Tab-separated table of C-alpha atoms and ligand atoms in Angstrom:
chain	number	residue	atom	x	y	z
A	8	UNK	CA	105.551	82.865	120.037
A	9	UNK	CA	106.752	85.964	118.212
A	10	UNK	CA	104.081	88.369	117.000
A	11	UNK	CA	104.310	90.162	113.670
A	12	UNK	CA	104.720	93.480	115.509
A	13	UNK	CA	107.687	92.147	117.488
A	14	UNK	CA	109.294	90.774	114.337
A	15	UNK	CA	108.824	94.168	112.691
A	16	UNK	CA	110.634	95.978	115.522
A	17	UNK	CA	113.556	93.529	115.466
A	18	UNK	CA	114.338	93.901	111.773
A	19	UNK	CA	113.560	97.553	111.094
A	20	UNK	CA	116.784	99.506	110.611
A	21	UNK	CA	116.103	102.616	108.544
A	22	UNK	CA	119.817	103.210	107.894
A	23	UNK	CA	119.582	100.354	105.367
A	24	UNK	CA	117.709	102.797	103.123
A	25	UNK	CA	120.643	105.196	102.849
A	26	UNK	CA	122.369	103.423	99.918
A	27	UNK	CA	119.020	103.421	98.083
A	28	UNK	CA	118.529	107.139	98.638
A	29	UNK	CA	122.105	107.798	97.523
A	30	UNK	CA	121.519	105.829	94.333
A	31	UNK	CA	118.548	108.010	93.413
A	32	UNK	CA	119.852	111.315	94.747
A	33	UNK	CA	119.027	114.106	92.322
A	34	UNK	CA	116.711	111.821	90.335
A	35	UNK	CA	113.574	112.204	92.392
A	36	UNK	CA	111.342	112.357	89.280
A	37	UNK	CA	110.217	108.793	88.689
A	38	UNK	CA	112.280	107.483	91.591
A	39	UNK	CA	109.363	106.543	93.825
A	40	UNK	CA	108.604	103.093	92.366
A	41	UNK	CA	112.235	101.921	92.082
A	42	UNK	CA	112.928	103.195	95.614
A	43	UNK	CA	109.871	101.325	96.931
A	44	UNK	CA	111.010	98.179	95.093
A	45	UNK	CA	114.495	98.481	96.576
A	46	UNK	CA	113.074	99.089	100.053
A	47	UNK	CA	110.850	96.028	99.762
A	48	UNK	CA	113.856	93.944	98.767
A	49	UNK	CA	115.562	95.056	101.974
A	50	UNK	CA	112.657	94.599	104.404
A	51	UNK	CA	110.559	92.068	102.407
A	52	UNK	CA	107.571	94.388	102.928
A	53	UNK	CA	106.937	98.105	103.364
A	54	UNK	CA	106.284	99.052	106.986
A	55	UNK	CA	104.893	102.520	107.759
A	56	UNK	CA	108.200	104.051	109.024
A	57	UNK	CA	109.836	103.031	105.735
A	58	UNK	CA	107.057	104.667	103.726
A	59	UNK	CA	107.401	107.823	105.827
A	60	UNK	CA	111.176	107.897	105.339
A	61	UNK	CA	110.768	107.508	101.579
A	62	UNK	CA	108.133	110.272	101.416
A	63	UNK	CA	110.424	112.530	103.421
A	64	UNK	CA	113.578	111.911	101.385
A	65	UNK	CA	111.898	112.040	97.966
A	66	UNK	CA	109.842	115.037	99.079
A	67	UNK	CA	106.556	113.544	97.957
A	68	UNK	CA	103.334	113.521	99.999
A	69	UNK	CA	102.827	110.375	102.084
A	70	UNK	CA	99.393	110.080	100.437
A	71	UNK	CA	101.136	109.682	97.071
A	72	UNK	CA	103.385	106.957	98.479
A	73	UNK	CA	100.372	105.085	99.890
A	74	UNK	CA	98.579	105.553	96.586
A	75	UNK	CA	101.370	103.823	94.680
A	76	UNK	CA	101.848	101.040	97.243
A	77	UNK	CA	98.162	100.187	97.362
A	78	UNK	CA	97.738	100.388	93.561
A	79	UNK	CA	100.448	97.893	92.595
A	80	UNK	CA	100.032	94.278	93.708
A	81	UNK	CA	103.832	93.870	93.848
A	82	UNK	CA	103.993	95.948	97.041
A	83	UNK	CA	103.169	94.524	100.464
A	84	UNK	CA	102.214	96.523	103.538
A	85	UNK	CA	102.185	93.508	105.859
A	86	UNK	CA	105.148	91.363	106.927
A	87	UNK	CA	105.905	88.489	104.555
A	88	UNK	CA	106.662	84.965	105.575
A	89	UNK	CA	109.947	83.280	104.709
A	90	UNK	CA	108.017	80.894	102.437
A	91	UNK	CA	105.209	82.036	100.139
A	92	UNK	CA	102.415	79.481	99.748
A	93	UNK	CA	100.263	80.173	96.690
A	94	UNK	CA	97.112	78.123	96.294
A	95	UNK	CA	95.433	78.136	92.919
A	96	UNK	CA	91.746	79.030	92.799
A	97	UNK	CA	91.472	78.923	88.997
A	98	UNK	CA	88.700	77.017	87.254
A	99	UNK	CA	90.557	73.722	86.719
A	100	UNK	CA	91.715	73.664	90.339
A	101	UNK	CA	88.344	74.845	91.631
A	102	UNK	CA	86.454	71.927	90.062
A	103	UNK	CA	89.034	69.491	91.445
A	104	UNK	CA	88.768	70.586	95.060
A	105	UNK	CA	90.858	73.742	95.434
A	106	UNK	CA	88.417	74.990	98.085
A	107	UNK	CA	89.236	72.035	100.333
A	108	UNK	CA	92.969	72.542	99.730
A	109	UNK	CA	92.607	76.173	100.776
A	110	UNK	CA	90.692	75.109	103.896
A	111	UNK	CA	93.479	72.661	104.787
A	112	UNK	CA	96.123	75.356	104.300
A	113	UNK	CA	94.193	77.845	106.441
A	114	UNK	CA	93.752	75.272	109.167
A	115	UNK	CA	97.390	74.116	109.114
A	116	UNK	CA	98.889	77.613	108.989
A	117	UNK	CA	96.268	79.330	111.125
A	118	UNK	CA	96.014	82.339	108.800
A	119	UNK	CA	93.685	83.719	106.160
A	120	UNK	CA	94.865	84.367	102.584
A	121	UNK	CA	97.032	87.465	102.347
A	122	UNK	CA	98.425	87.008	105.864
A	123	UNK	CA	101.668	85.726	107.339
A	124	UNK	CA	101.942	83.246	110.187
A	125	UNK	CA	102.960	84.715	113.559
A	126	UNK	CA	106.410	83.118	113.300
A	127	UNK	CA	106.809	84.613	109.790
A	128	UNK	CA	107.588	81.203	108.328
A	129	UNK	CA	104.762	81.339	105.779
A	130	UNK	CA	102.549	83.772	103.880
A	131	UNK	CA	99.387	82.295	102.373
A	132	UNK	CA	98.141	83.693	99.069
A	133	UNK	CA	95.494	82.728	96.529
A	134	UNK	CA	96.158	83.050	92.812
A	135	UNK	CA	93.973	82.731	89.726
A	136	UNK	CA	96.025	80.158	87.768
A	137	UNK	CA	99.538	78.869	88.259
A	138	UNK	CA	99.679	77.521	84.708
A	139	UNK	CA	99.816	73.869	85.698
A	140	UNK	CA	96.129	73.050	85.207
A	141	UNK	CA	96.898	69.436	84.252
A	142	UNK	CA	98.109	68.904	87.824
A	143	UNK	CA	95.004	70.429	89.456
A	144	UNK	CA	94.512	71.100	92.260
A	145	UNK	CA	97.866	72.828	92.606
A	146	UNK	CA	99.774	74.857	95.149
A	147	UNK	CA	103.204	76.457	94.937
A	148	UNK	CA	105.547	76.866	97.872
A	149	UNK	CA	108.177	79.390	96.825
A	150	UNK	CA	109.231	78.037	93.380
A	151	UNK	CA	108.114	74.435	93.980
A	152	UNK	CA	104.898	73.183	92.386
A	153	UNK	CA	102.833	70.535	94.181
A	154	UNK	CA	99.962	69.021	92.219
A	155	UNK	CA	97.150	66.460	92.237
A	156	UNK	CA	96.650	67.237	95.898
A	157	UNK	CA	94.194	66.167	98.521
A	158	UNK	CA	93.815	67.965	101.848
A	159	UNK	CA	95.683	65.089	103.500
A	160	UNK	CA	98.848	66.026	101.545
A	161	UNK	CA	99.045	69.536	103.018
A	162	UNK	CA	100.649	68.859	106.454
A	163	UNK	CA	103.430	66.760	104.923
A	164	UNK	CA	104.195	69.361	102.249
A	165	UNK	CA	104.324	72.279	104.694
A	166	UNK	CA	106.448	70.309	107.168
A	167	UNK	CA	109.188	70.071	104.530
A	168	UNK	CA	109.565	73.860	104.685
A	169	UNK	CA	109.363	74.162	108.483
A	170	UNK	CA	112.527	74.347	110.519
B	8	FES	S1	93.557	76.609	87.273
B	8	FES	FE1	94.964	75.939	88.781
B	8	FES	S2	96.805	75.740	87.680
B	8	FES	FE2	95.443	76.519	86.217
């Protein structure tokens, strides 16, 4: 089984940042967020060496980079799975058993919300409302919505995304 740390080492090539730095060369004011967004598109998350490289090239303190990354929910410091599983914990889903759906997801994937599986196939997240309350309880896998679920549905749904 591949650990997250091993996966990080295999995919981390800092030279991929060069085109991003070139794009924002001479425009360091206000460049931090777009550079972080571009870096996250490349690596799917923002590992520490990437943050350090960005701080170095934009000549901003690493504390400022961390401040931005931890302030905005769009940025991720941990590796992301290939598939993002979002389970709704909003009111409509909550009263229709969202807690049991979350338990089934945690058990099947073996991770807590906010974490990726060791094989980086899935990241599990909780969200407040997906906007499909009539289908409660609801989960989304990537852009697919799955509704009116019971815990028994979870293994079959996740297996469709496994390779
Ligand atoms: S509360 Fe779950 S979709 Fe709205």
